[in-house]
Short mmCIF file of C-alpha atoms in Angstrom, two decimals:
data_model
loop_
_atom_site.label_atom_id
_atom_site.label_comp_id
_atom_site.label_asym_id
_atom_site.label_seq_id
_atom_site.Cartn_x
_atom_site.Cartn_y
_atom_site.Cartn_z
CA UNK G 1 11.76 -69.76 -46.14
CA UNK G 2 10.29 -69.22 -42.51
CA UNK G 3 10.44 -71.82 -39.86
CA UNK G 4 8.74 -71.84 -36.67
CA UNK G 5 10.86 -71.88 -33.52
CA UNK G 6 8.63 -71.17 -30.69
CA UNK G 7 5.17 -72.61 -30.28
CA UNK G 8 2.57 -69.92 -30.92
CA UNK G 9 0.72 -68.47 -28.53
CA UNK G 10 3.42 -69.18 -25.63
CA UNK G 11 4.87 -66.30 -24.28
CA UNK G 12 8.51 -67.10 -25.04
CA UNK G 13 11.84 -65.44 -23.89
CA UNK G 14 14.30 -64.53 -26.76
CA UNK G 15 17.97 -65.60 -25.86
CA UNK G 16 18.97 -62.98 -29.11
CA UNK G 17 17.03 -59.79 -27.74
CA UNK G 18 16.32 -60.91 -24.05
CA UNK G 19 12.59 -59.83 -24.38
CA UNK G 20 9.71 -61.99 -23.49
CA UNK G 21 7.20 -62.10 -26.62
CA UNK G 22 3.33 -61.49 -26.06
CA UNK G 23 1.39 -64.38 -26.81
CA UNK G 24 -0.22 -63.35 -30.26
CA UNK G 25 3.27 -63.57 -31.69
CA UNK G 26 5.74 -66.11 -33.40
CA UNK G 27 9.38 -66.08 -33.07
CA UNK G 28 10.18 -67.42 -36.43
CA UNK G 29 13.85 -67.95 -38.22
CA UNK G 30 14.07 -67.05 -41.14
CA UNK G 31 16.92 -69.04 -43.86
CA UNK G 32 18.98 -65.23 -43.57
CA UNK G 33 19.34 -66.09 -40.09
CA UNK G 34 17.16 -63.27 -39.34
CA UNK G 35 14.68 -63.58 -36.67
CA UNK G 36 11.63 -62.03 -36.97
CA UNK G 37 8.20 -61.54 -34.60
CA UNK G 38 4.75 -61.97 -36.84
CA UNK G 39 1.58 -61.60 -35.40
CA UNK G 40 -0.92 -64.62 -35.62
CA UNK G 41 -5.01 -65.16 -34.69
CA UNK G 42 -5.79 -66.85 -31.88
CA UNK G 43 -6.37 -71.13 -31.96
CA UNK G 44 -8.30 -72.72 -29.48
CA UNK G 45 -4.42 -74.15 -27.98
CA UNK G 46 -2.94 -70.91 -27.41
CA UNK G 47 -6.26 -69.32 -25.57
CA UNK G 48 -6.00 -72.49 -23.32
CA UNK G 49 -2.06 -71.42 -23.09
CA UNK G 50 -2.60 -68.37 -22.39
CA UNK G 51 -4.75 -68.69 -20.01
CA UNK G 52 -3.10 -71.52 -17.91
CA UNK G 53 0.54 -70.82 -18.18
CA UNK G 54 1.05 -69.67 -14.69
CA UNK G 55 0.31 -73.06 -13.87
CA UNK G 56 3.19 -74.60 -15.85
CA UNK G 57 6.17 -71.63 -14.71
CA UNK G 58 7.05 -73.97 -12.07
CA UNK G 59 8.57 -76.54 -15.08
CA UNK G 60 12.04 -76.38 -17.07
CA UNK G 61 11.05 -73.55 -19.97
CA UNK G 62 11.61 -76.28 -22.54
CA UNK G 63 8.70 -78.61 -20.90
CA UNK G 64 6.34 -76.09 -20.26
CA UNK G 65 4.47 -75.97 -23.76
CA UNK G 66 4.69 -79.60 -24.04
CA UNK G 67 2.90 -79.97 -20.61
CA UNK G 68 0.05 -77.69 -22.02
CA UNK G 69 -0.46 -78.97 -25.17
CA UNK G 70 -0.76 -82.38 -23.16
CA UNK G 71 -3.36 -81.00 -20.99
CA UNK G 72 -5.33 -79.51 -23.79
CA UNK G 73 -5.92 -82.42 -25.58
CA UNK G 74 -6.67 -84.14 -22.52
CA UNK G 75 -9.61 -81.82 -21.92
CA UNK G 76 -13.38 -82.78 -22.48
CA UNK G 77 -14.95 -81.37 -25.44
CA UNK G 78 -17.29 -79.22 -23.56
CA UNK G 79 -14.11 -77.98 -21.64
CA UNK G 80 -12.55 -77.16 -24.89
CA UNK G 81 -15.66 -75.74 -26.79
CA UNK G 82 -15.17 -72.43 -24.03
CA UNK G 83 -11.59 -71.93 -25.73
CA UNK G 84 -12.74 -72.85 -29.25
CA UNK G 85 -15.47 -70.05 -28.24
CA UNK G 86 -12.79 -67.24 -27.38
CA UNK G 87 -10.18 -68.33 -30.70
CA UNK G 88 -13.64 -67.20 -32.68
CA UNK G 89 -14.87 -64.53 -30.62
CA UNK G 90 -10.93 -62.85 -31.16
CA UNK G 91 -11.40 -63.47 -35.20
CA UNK G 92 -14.34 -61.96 -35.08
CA UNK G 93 -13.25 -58.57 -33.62
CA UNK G 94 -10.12 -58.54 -35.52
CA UNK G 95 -10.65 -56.14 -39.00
CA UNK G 96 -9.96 -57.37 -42.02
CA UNK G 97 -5.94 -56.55 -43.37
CA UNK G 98 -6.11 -53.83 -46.18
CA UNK G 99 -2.82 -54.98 -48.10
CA UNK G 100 -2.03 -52.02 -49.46
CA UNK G 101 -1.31 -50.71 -45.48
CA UNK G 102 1.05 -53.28 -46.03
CA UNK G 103 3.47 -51.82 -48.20
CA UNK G 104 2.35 -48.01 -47.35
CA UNK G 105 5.75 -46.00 -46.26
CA UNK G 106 5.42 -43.45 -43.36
CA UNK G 107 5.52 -39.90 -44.64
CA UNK G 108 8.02 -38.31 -43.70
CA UNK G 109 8.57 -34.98 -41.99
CA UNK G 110 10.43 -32.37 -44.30
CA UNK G 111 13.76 -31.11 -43.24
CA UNK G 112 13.90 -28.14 -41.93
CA UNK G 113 16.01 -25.33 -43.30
CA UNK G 114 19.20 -24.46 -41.99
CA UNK G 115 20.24 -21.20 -41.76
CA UNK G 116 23.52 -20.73 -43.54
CA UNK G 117 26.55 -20.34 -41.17
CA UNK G 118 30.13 -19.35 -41.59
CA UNK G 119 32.75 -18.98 -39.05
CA UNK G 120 36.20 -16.91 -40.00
CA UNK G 121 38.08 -20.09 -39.22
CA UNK G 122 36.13 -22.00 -41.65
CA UNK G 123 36.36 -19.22 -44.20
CA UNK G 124 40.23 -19.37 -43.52
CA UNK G 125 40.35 -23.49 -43.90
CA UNK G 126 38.28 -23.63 -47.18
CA UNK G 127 41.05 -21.12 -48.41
CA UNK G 128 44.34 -22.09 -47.27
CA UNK G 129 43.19 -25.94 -47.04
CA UNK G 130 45.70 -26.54 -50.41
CA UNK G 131 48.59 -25.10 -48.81
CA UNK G 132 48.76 -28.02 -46.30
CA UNK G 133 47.72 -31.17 -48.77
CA UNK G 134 51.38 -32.23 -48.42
CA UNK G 135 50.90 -32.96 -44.54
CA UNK G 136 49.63 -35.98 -43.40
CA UNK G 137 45.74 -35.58 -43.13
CA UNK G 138 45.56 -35.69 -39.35
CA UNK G 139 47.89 -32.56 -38.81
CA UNK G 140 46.27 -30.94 -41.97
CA UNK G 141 43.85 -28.84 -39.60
CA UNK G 142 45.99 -28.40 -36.97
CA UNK G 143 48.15 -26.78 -38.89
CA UNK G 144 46.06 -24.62 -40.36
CA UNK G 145 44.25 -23.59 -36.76
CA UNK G 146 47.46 -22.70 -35.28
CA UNK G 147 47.98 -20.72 -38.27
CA UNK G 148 44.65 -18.85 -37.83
CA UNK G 149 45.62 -18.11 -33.99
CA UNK G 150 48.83 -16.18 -35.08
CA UNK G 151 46.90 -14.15 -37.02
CA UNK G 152 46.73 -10.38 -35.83
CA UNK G 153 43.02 -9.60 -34.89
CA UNK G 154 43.09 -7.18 -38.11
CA UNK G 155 43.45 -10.27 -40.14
CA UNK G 156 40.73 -12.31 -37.58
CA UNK G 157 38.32 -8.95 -38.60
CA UNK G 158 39.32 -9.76 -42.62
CA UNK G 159 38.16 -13.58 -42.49
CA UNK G 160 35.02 -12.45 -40.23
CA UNK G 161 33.95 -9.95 -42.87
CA UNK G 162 34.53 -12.81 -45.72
CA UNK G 163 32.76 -15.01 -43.57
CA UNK G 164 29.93 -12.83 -43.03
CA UNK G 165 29.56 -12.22 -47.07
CA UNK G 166 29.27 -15.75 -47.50
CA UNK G 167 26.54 -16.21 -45.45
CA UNK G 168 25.06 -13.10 -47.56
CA UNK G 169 25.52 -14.92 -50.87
CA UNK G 170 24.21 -18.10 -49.63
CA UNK G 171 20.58 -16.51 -48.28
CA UNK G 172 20.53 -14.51 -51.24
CA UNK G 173 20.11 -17.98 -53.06
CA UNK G 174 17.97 -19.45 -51.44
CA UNK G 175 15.83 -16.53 -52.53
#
């Protein structure tokens, strides 16, 4: 279920997101908690509200909707029939909702693909990573990166040339 909390038509401030709503919207609760802004047509009252509002800023936020809603219906009918005139004229222009738009999902844009990588230290992890299961998992790569820096740059040339296959498999298939 959905319940109203703000009048419609009144631009409203939100004490959850701290944005002030337009005046074709409805701050409604719904029973999640949740609140959520739906868009409405406008009525005769909230073209009158909209249009007057600046008169009313002056007033505690709470009283300001009440105040208009008094002087609407205090209005003379030929007063009111220009507001009446502008709630129709903004049905009017408004196309009809296609529901199926509705429910339609974006498309979205395919990934693009990565070119494989490998780096000798990686290489060297993916290795030796079951030598060093008995450390606790923070100082597991540690470990094994200060074991990699000892390494003479013979050994650094090794895991760069295993690296560098593996990067040769994995384009190979893709193919």
């Amino acid at each position: 279920t959905v319940s109203v909390l703000y009048w419609k038509g009144a631009p409203v401030h939100s004490a959850t997101s701290g944005k002030m709503f337009r005046a074709n919207t409805v701050v409604a609760m719904r029973s999640s908690g949740m609140f959520q802004r739906t868009a409405i047509s406008l009525t005769p009252l909230s073209a009158y509200v909209k249009a007057h509002y600046d008169t009313v800023r002056h007033l505690p936020h709470k009283e300001r909707l009440s105040a208009l809603a008094k002087q609407y219906k205090e209005l003379p009918e030929p007063d009111k029939a220009r507001y009446v005139e502008q709630a129709a004229i903004n049905k009017a222009n408004k196309p009809p909702k296609d529901p199926s738009e509705k429910r339609a999902k974006k498309a979205k844009a395919p990934k693009k693909e990565r070119k494989p990588r490998a780096s000798p230290l990686g290489t060297f992890v993916k290795a030796n990573y079951d030598s060093v299961r008995d450390l606790p998992h923070l100082e597991r790569l540690s470990a094994l990166s200060k074991r990699f820096s000892a390494l003479s740059d013979a050994e650094k040339a090794e895991w760069k040339a295993k690296a560098e296959a593996a990067v040769a498999e994995k384009l190979k298939q893709q193919q």
